[in-house]
Short mmCIF file of C-alpha atoms and ligand atoms in Angstrom, two decimals:
data_model
loop_
_atom_site.label_atom_id
_atom_site.label_comp_id
_atom_site.label_asym_id
_atom_site.label_seq_id
_atom_site.Cartn_x
_atom_site.Cartn_y
_atom_site.Cartn_z
CA MET A 1 0.09 -0.01 0.04
CA GLU A 2 2.74 2.46 1.33
CA GLN A 3 4.81 1.83 -1.89
CA GLU A 4 1.73 2.17 -4.50
CA PHE A 5 0.66 5.30 -2.63
CA ARG A 6 3.84 7.00 -2.93
CA LYS A 7 4.25 5.74 -6.38
CA ILE A 8 0.97 7.43 -7.59
CA GLU A 9 1.52 10.72 -5.32
CA THR A 10 4.71 11.41 -7.20
CA GLU A 11 3.84 10.66 -10.47
CA SER A 12 0.48 12.29 -10.47
CA ARG A 13 1.81 15.56 -9.05
CA THR A 14 4.65 15.78 -11.65
CA LEU A 15 2.30 14.78 -14.62
CA VAL A 16 -0.23 17.38 -13.57
CA ARG A 17 2.39 20.20 -13.24
CA GLU A 18 4.07 19.29 -16.56
CA THR A 19 0.93 19.04 -18.75
CA SER A 20 0.86 21.21 -21.73
CA GLY A 21 -2.81 20.80 -22.91
CA VAL A 22 -6.14 20.76 -21.50
CA LYS A 23 -6.90 17.46 -23.14
CA GLU A 24 -4.19 15.92 -21.58
CA LEU A 25 -4.85 17.14 -18.37
CA GLU A 26 -8.42 15.71 -18.56
CA GLU A 27 -6.82 12.23 -19.49
CA LEU A 28 -4.72 12.69 -16.45
CA ARG A 29 -7.88 13.48 -14.23
CA VAL A 30 -9.44 10.40 -15.47
CA LYS A 31 -6.36 8.21 -14.93
CA TYR A 32 -6.26 9.39 -11.16
CA LEU A 33 -9.50 10.64 -10.27
CA GLY A 34 -11.99 8.82 -12.48
CA ARG A 35 -14.48 6.26 -11.40
CA LYS A 36 -11.98 3.41 -12.18
CA GLY A 37 -9.00 5.86 -11.67
CA ALA A 38 -5.87 5.03 -9.59
CA LEU A 39 -6.74 6.33 -6.34
CA ASN A 40 -10.38 4.75 -6.24
CA LEU A 41 -8.61 1.38 -7.03
CA LEU A 42 -6.28 2.05 -3.98
CA LEU A 43 -9.46 2.82 -1.89
CA LYS A 44 -10.68 -0.61 -2.80
CA LYS A 45 -7.60 -2.41 -1.85
CA MET A 46 -7.91 -0.99 1.64
CA GLY A 47 -10.17 -3.85 2.50
CA ALA A 48 -6.98 -6.13 2.53
CA LEU A 49 -5.32 -4.05 5.33
CA ASP A 50 -5.58 -4.45 9.04
CA PRO A 51 -8.56 -2.63 10.62
CA ASP A 52 -6.59 -0.18 12.65
CA GLU A 53 -4.59 0.74 9.43
CA ARG A 54 -7.77 1.40 7.30
CA PRO A 55 -8.80 4.81 8.41
CA VAL A 56 -5.02 6.26 8.25
CA TRP A 57 -4.91 5.22 4.65
CA GLY A 58 -8.41 6.22 3.97
CA LYS A 59 -7.33 9.86 5.04
CA LYS A 60 -4.30 10.03 3.16
CA ILE A 61 -5.87 8.67 -0.13
CA ASN A 62 -8.71 11.21 0.38
CA ALA A 63 -6.34 13.96 1.19
CA LEU A 64 -4.33 13.31 -2.14
CA LYS A 65 -7.52 13.35 -4.04
CA ARG A 66 -8.55 16.63 -2.97
CA GLU A 67 -5.09 18.13 -3.48
CA LEU A 68 -4.88 16.49 -7.31
CA GLU A 69 -8.77 18.04 -7.80
CA ASP A 70 -7.37 21.63 -6.76
CA THR A 71 -4.23 21.48 -8.73
CA ILE A 72 -5.95 20.12 -11.76
CA ARG A 73 -8.40 22.83 -11.60
CA SER A 74 -5.92 25.67 -11.35
CA ARG A 75 -3.69 24.20 -14.07
CA ARG A 76 -6.79 23.95 -16.26
CA GLU A 77 -7.39 27.73 -15.61
CA GLU A 78 -3.78 28.58 -16.69
CA LEU A 79 -3.90 26.29 -19.64
CA SER A 80 -7.37 27.49 -21.02
CA GLY A 81 -5.79 31.06 -21.58
CA GLN A 82 -3.99 29.14 -24.44
CA THR A 83 -5.81 28.52 -27.77
CA GLU A 84 -5.99 24.73 -28.33
CA ASP A 85 -7.62 23.91 -31.83
CA THR A 86 -9.81 20.90 -31.29
CA GLY A 87 -11.56 21.24 -34.28
CA ASN A 88 -14.95 21.52 -32.48
CA PHE A 89 -16.52 24.76 -31.19
CA ASP A 90 -19.03 24.61 -28.89
CA PRO A 91 -21.43 27.48 -29.48
CA THR A 92 -23.62 26.54 -26.24
CA LEU A 93 -21.02 27.36 -23.80
CA PRO A 94 -21.48 30.33 -21.87
CA PRO A 95 -19.23 33.21 -22.83
CA GLU A 96 -16.34 34.31 -20.93
CA LEU A 97 -17.29 37.42 -18.58
CA PHE A 98 -16.39 40.59 -20.42
CA ARG A 99 -14.15 42.38 -17.63
CA HIS A 100 -13.38 46.14 -18.61
CA PRO A 101 -9.69 46.32 -18.75
CA GLY A 102 -9.85 50.10 -17.42
CA ARG A 103 -8.32 53.10 -18.88
CA ASN A 104 -4.73 53.64 -19.67
CA PRO A 105 -3.46 55.71 -16.58
CA VAL A 106 -1.49 58.00 -18.91
CA ILE A 107 -4.37 59.15 -20.66
CA SER A 108 -6.39 59.50 -17.49
CA VAL A 109 -3.65 61.69 -16.01
CA LEU A 110 -3.30 63.64 -19.25
CA GLU A 111 -6.88 64.53 -18.73
CA GLU A 112 -6.66 65.40 -15.04
CA VAL A 113 -3.93 67.75 -15.44
CA SER A 114 -5.50 69.60 -18.21
CA ASP A 115 -8.68 69.85 -16.48
CA ILE A 116 -7.00 71.44 -13.38
CA PHE A 117 -5.30 74.04 -15.64
CA VAL A 118 -8.41 74.59 -17.72
CA SER A 119 -10.33 75.16 -14.19
CA MET A 120 -7.77 77.88 -13.68
CA GLY A 121 -8.45 79.64 -16.99
CA PHE A 122 -5.92 78.03 -19.35
CA GLY A 123 -7.25 77.24 -22.76
CA ILE A 124 -5.74 74.29 -24.77
CA ALA A 125 -3.53 74.56 -27.71
CA TYR A 126 -1.91 71.62 -30.24
CA GLY A 127 1.23 71.48 -32.56
CA PRO A 128 2.28 68.94 -34.85
CA ASP A 129 4.38 65.81 -33.89
CA ILE A 130 6.58 66.40 -36.92
CA GLU A 131 8.22 69.69 -36.30
CA THR A 132 11.02 71.78 -38.16
CA ASP A 133 14.26 72.35 -36.51
CA TYR A 134 13.18 76.21 -36.21
CA TYR A 135 10.27 75.62 -33.95
CA ASN A 136 11.68 72.82 -31.90
CA PHE A 137 14.97 74.52 -31.31
CA THR A 138 16.08 77.85 -32.90
CA ALA A 139 13.15 79.67 -31.99
CA LEU A 140 13.48 78.54 -28.31
CA ASN A 141 16.88 80.00 -28.15
CA PHE A 142 18.72 76.75 -28.71
CA PRO A 143 21.26 78.34 -31.50
CA GLU A 144 22.60 75.71 -33.99
CA GLY A 145 25.52 73.80 -32.53
CA HIS A 146 24.65 74.89 -29.06
CA PRO A 147 25.39 72.24 -26.44
CA ALA A 148 21.88 72.63 -24.86
CA ARG A 149 20.61 70.52 -28.33
CA ASP A 150 22.47 67.81 -26.73
CA MET A 151 20.01 67.46 -23.65
CA HIS A 152 17.48 66.35 -26.33
CA ASP A 153 18.42 63.03 -28.32
CA THR A 154 16.45 63.80 -31.42
CA PHE A 155 14.84 61.58 -34.36
CA TYR A 156 15.97 63.67 -37.38
CA ILE A 157 14.17 62.98 -40.46
CA LYS A 158 16.59 62.10 -43.25
CA GLY A 159 16.98 64.72 -45.93
CA SER A 160 15.08 67.40 -44.56
CA ASP A 161 15.22 69.93 -41.65
CA ARG A 162 12.36 68.10 -39.81
CA LEU A 163 12.30 66.17 -36.68
CA LEU A 164 9.99 64.43 -34.41
CA ARG A 165 9.42 67.08 -31.52
CA THR A 166 11.54 66.37 -28.61
CA HIS A 167 9.17 68.69 -26.10
CA THR A 168 5.81 70.26 -26.56
CA SER A 169 7.71 73.81 -26.02
CA PRO A 170 7.41 74.47 -29.84
CA VAL A 171 3.65 75.14 -29.29
CA GLN A 172 4.33 78.32 -27.54
CA VAL A 173 6.43 79.80 -30.58
CA ARG A 174 3.47 78.42 -33.05
CA VAL A 175 0.76 80.15 -30.99
CA MET A 176 2.59 83.46 -30.18
CA GLU A 177 3.51 84.11 -33.60
CA LYS A 178 -0.09 83.80 -35.03
CA GLN A 179 -1.85 85.88 -32.42
CA PRO A 180 -1.16 88.77 -30.24
CA PRO A 181 -0.71 88.39 -26.41
CA PRO A 182 -2.10 88.08 -23.70
CA TYR A 183 -1.85 83.97 -23.89
CA GLN A 184 -2.98 81.66 -21.12
CA PHE A 185 -2.89 78.16 -22.61
CA ILE A 186 -1.53 74.45 -22.02
CA ALA A 187 -0.33 72.30 -24.88
CA PRO A 188 -0.58 68.29 -24.18
CA GLY A 189 0.86 66.02 -26.52
CA LYS A 190 3.34 63.24 -27.59
CA CYS A 191 7.17 63.94 -27.74
CA TYR A 192 9.82 61.55 -29.00
CA ARG A 193 13.50 61.08 -27.98
CA ARG A 194 16.22 58.69 -29.16
CA ASP A 195 16.59 57.12 -25.82
CA THR A 196 17.09 53.35 -25.31
CA ILE A 197 14.26 51.66 -23.75
CA ASP A 198 14.54 51.13 -19.75
CA ALA A 199 12.48 51.56 -16.60
CA SER A 200 12.75 55.41 -16.88
CA HIS A 201 13.10 55.84 -20.57
CA LEU A 202 10.63 55.50 -23.50
CA PRO A 203 11.28 56.77 -27.18
CA SER A 204 7.85 58.23 -27.20
CA PHE A 205 6.05 59.99 -24.06
CA HIS A 206 3.51 62.61 -23.28
CA GLN A 207 4.15 66.24 -21.77
CA VAL A 208 1.95 69.15 -21.16
CA GLU A 209 3.28 72.46 -21.80
CA GLY A 210 2.00 75.69 -20.22
CA LEU A 211 2.37 79.28 -21.28
CA MET A 212 0.85 82.46 -19.43
CA VAL A 213 1.81 85.92 -20.76
CA ASP A 214 0.29 89.21 -19.97
CA LYS A 215 1.47 92.60 -18.49
CA ASP A 216 3.15 92.63 -15.25
CA ILE A 217 3.30 88.66 -14.84
CA SER A 218 5.85 87.72 -12.35
CA PHE A 219 7.72 84.74 -10.99
CA ALA A 220 4.98 84.95 -8.03
CA HIS A 221 2.30 84.09 -10.64
CA LEU A 222 4.44 81.16 -11.78
CA LYS A 223 4.66 79.97 -8.24
CA GLY A 224 1.12 80.56 -7.37
CA VAL A 225 -0.19 78.59 -10.43
CA LEU A 226 2.16 75.76 -10.04
CA ASP A 227 1.68 75.41 -6.35
CA GLU A 228 -2.08 75.30 -6.72
CA PHE A 229 -1.69 72.53 -9.49
CA ALA A 230 0.45 70.45 -7.26
CA ARG A 231 -1.85 70.54 -4.59
CA ARG A 232 -4.74 69.64 -6.62
CA PHE A 233 -3.14 66.67 -8.44
CA PHE A 234 -1.56 64.96 -5.47
CA PRO A 235 -3.67 64.00 -2.68
CA GLY A 236 -2.91 65.00 1.02
CA GLU A 237 -0.54 67.75 2.07
CA THR A 238 1.59 68.62 -0.80
CA VAL A 239 4.80 70.72 -0.22
CA THR A 240 6.55 72.04 -3.03
CA ARG A 241 10.05 73.85 -3.56
CA PHE A 242 11.53 75.68 -6.60
CA ARG A 243 15.24 75.12 -7.39
CA PRO A 244 17.22 77.03 -9.89
CA SER A 245 17.84 75.39 -13.09
CA PHE A 246 18.64 76.10 -16.89
CA PHE A 247 16.32 75.97 -20.02
CA PRO A 248 17.48 78.04 -22.98
CA PHE A 249 13.89 79.46 -23.48
CA THR A 250 13.42 80.86 -19.88
CA GLU A 251 15.28 83.10 -17.81
CA PRO A 252 15.29 82.72 -14.93
CA SER A 253 14.64 78.71 -15.02
CA ALA A 254 13.50 76.40 -12.31
CA GLU A 255 12.51 73.19 -11.46
CA MET A 256 9.68 72.29 -9.04
CA ASP A 257 9.72 69.45 -6.55
CA ILE A 258 7.27 68.10 -4.39
CA ARG A 259 8.04 66.64 -1.14
CA CYS A 260 8.34 62.94 -1.18
CA THR A 261 5.09 61.16 -0.33
CA ILE A 262 6.78 58.06 0.78
CA CYS A 263 9.21 59.23 3.36
CA SER A 264 7.70 62.86 3.93
CA GLY A 265 11.34 64.52 3.19
CA GLY A 266 13.16 62.34 5.32
CA GLY A 267 14.92 60.50 2.41
CA CYS A 268 14.09 56.96 1.00
CA SER A 269 14.99 55.07 -2.19
CA SER A 270 12.04 56.51 -4.13
CA CYS A 271 13.45 60.01 -3.89
CA SER A 272 17.28 58.78 -3.85
CA GLY A 273 17.71 59.96 -0.29
CA LYS A 274 16.68 63.60 -1.39
CA GLY A 275 13.26 63.97 0.54
CA PHE A 276 12.14 65.63 -2.66
CA ILE A 277 10.92 64.64 -6.34
CA GLU A 278 11.23 66.69 -9.35
CA ILE A 279 7.89 67.03 -11.20
CA LEU A 280 8.46 69.84 -13.68
CA GLY A 281 10.60 72.62 -15.33
CA ALA A 282 9.36 76.10 -15.79
CA GLY A 283 10.79 79.50 -15.90
CA MET A 284 9.99 83.20 -17.13
CA VAL A 285 9.89 83.36 -21.11
CA ASP A 286 13.31 84.44 -22.26
CA PRO A 287 13.05 87.94 -24.11
CA GLU A 288 14.60 86.39 -27.31
CA VAL A 289 11.84 83.69 -27.52
CA PHE A 290 9.40 86.80 -27.47
CA ARG A 291 11.52 88.60 -30.24
CA HIS A 292 11.49 85.28 -32.45
CA CYS A 293 7.58 85.57 -32.09
CA GLY A 294 7.28 89.18 -32.83
CA VAL A 295 5.97 89.89 -29.30
CA ASP A 296 7.52 92.97 -27.59
CA PRO A 297 9.39 91.79 -24.48
CA ASP A 298 9.08 95.29 -22.86
CA LYS A 299 5.36 95.12 -22.85
CA TRP A 300 4.73 91.60 -22.16
CA GLN A 301 6.05 89.16 -19.50
CA GLY A 302 5.05 85.63 -18.71
CA PHE A 303 6.00 82.13 -17.68
CA ALA A 304 6.09 78.57 -19.32
CA PHE A 305 6.29 75.34 -17.83
CA GLY A 306 6.61 71.68 -18.98
CA MET A 307 5.82 68.31 -17.22
CA GLY A 308 6.01 64.66 -18.17
CA ILE A 309 2.96 62.89 -18.14
CA GLU A 310 4.05 59.48 -17.36
CA ARG A 311 6.39 60.82 -14.77
CA MET A 312 3.28 62.20 -13.03
CA ALA A 313 1.22 59.09 -13.30
CA MET A 314 4.10 56.95 -11.92
CA LEU A 315 4.24 59.13 -8.81
CA LYS A 316 0.56 59.32 -8.31
CA TYR A 317 0.15 55.65 -8.46
CA GLY A 318 3.49 54.44 -7.15
CA ILE A 319 4.49 52.70 -10.64
CA SER A 320 7.98 51.95 -10.84
CA ASP A 321 8.67 51.05 -14.28
CA LEU A 322 7.64 53.17 -17.44
CA ARG A 323 7.00 50.24 -19.77
CA TYR A 324 4.01 48.92 -17.82
CA PHE A 325 1.94 51.85 -19.38
CA PHE A 326 2.39 50.57 -23.13
CA GLN A 327 2.36 46.73 -22.68
CA ASN A 328 -1.24 46.74 -22.41
CA HIS A 329 -1.26 43.75 -19.82
CA ARG A 330 -4.94 43.30 -18.42
CA SER A 331 -3.66 42.82 -15.19
CA PHE A 332 -2.01 46.17 -15.00
CA LEU A 333 -4.80 48.18 -16.72
CA GLU A 334 -7.76 46.60 -14.70
CA GLN A 335 -6.09 48.65 -11.74
CA PHE A 336 -7.14 51.90 -12.95
N1 DAH B 1 10.88 71.41 -22.56
C1 DAH B 1 11.33 71.06 -21.45
C2 DAH B 1 11.86 69.69 -21.58
O1 DAH B 1 11.32 68.84 -22.30
C3 DAH B 1 10.55 71.22 -20.39
C4 DAH B 1 10.24 72.71 -19.98
C5 DAH B 1 10.96 73.27 -18.86
C6 DAH B 1 9.23 73.38 -20.60
C7 DAH B 1 10.86 74.59 -18.69
C8 DAH B 1 8.94 74.68 -20.15
C9 DAH B 1 9.88 75.22 -19.36
O2 DAH B 1 8.06 75.31 -20.75
O3 DAH B 1 9.64 76.67 -18.84
O4 DAH B 1 12.87 69.26 -20.98
#
């Protein structure tokens, strides 16, 4: 009995684990659990045992039966995800329940960010994904050959002066050269950079750009608007800070950080020990940009900002790898 039981136990466990088809699995179920299957035969043989040994073996055999039933059931669920061409389709089977996969969080965050600015009086402007070198760089005060262009690993289109825009900032120029100030709009859209794909880089991503220009707009307005945005976008008590930075199209330039929501500023692995996490770039529009657009910098001032939407979504939902956004895995999307 002992020997026979052990043999069935190890053999059935291995075979069930290793099956690669639903049909084969059903054959194993019949072989071990069927009416004339190995375990029922073993139960029948118990009659030959000593009376006090019978309940011990009865328990063991029934436990193995239950275990096999469970593993076969879960293995069947795993395998039924695969398509097996059995040649007979049964139209009377109930359909698989439709589960809504949820929205891609990048799109939800893009809309949420846009809604916050729209509620503060910003309009929405769009520009083309394929840009000229002039709008993407020159008009934004990146002179030809200037090292600041290296910050953007650009996809150039062979044989033309066109490229895939590396940021949404060229929309500032397109709007300003077409109509007179004042301006107050955001420009959401896709951007492209020649990055190697990893947890924090993708060749295509989304940004929201913003521009506010009027008479007497100061850095205080920039701080007020962006602070308000951060408080509305991130739940809980949001603490912000501004650090000096450099962008060719703003002067002065700054980066805005929020206090790390994981460690509350103490320093942890999420914020690389800094206590703060960068969320966007901003600054006062450089007079040189105004000149390129025919706007008089002595009469008009303003601020601009730009943020990466994937980054905002990662921070909001605690997602550690950018690639999840574009793999379309149900288990990921169903969470949103
Ligand atoms: N265009 C910048 C980038 O992609 C982001 C940015 C920074 C936009 C500062 C702005 C700004 O409008 O003022 O790196």
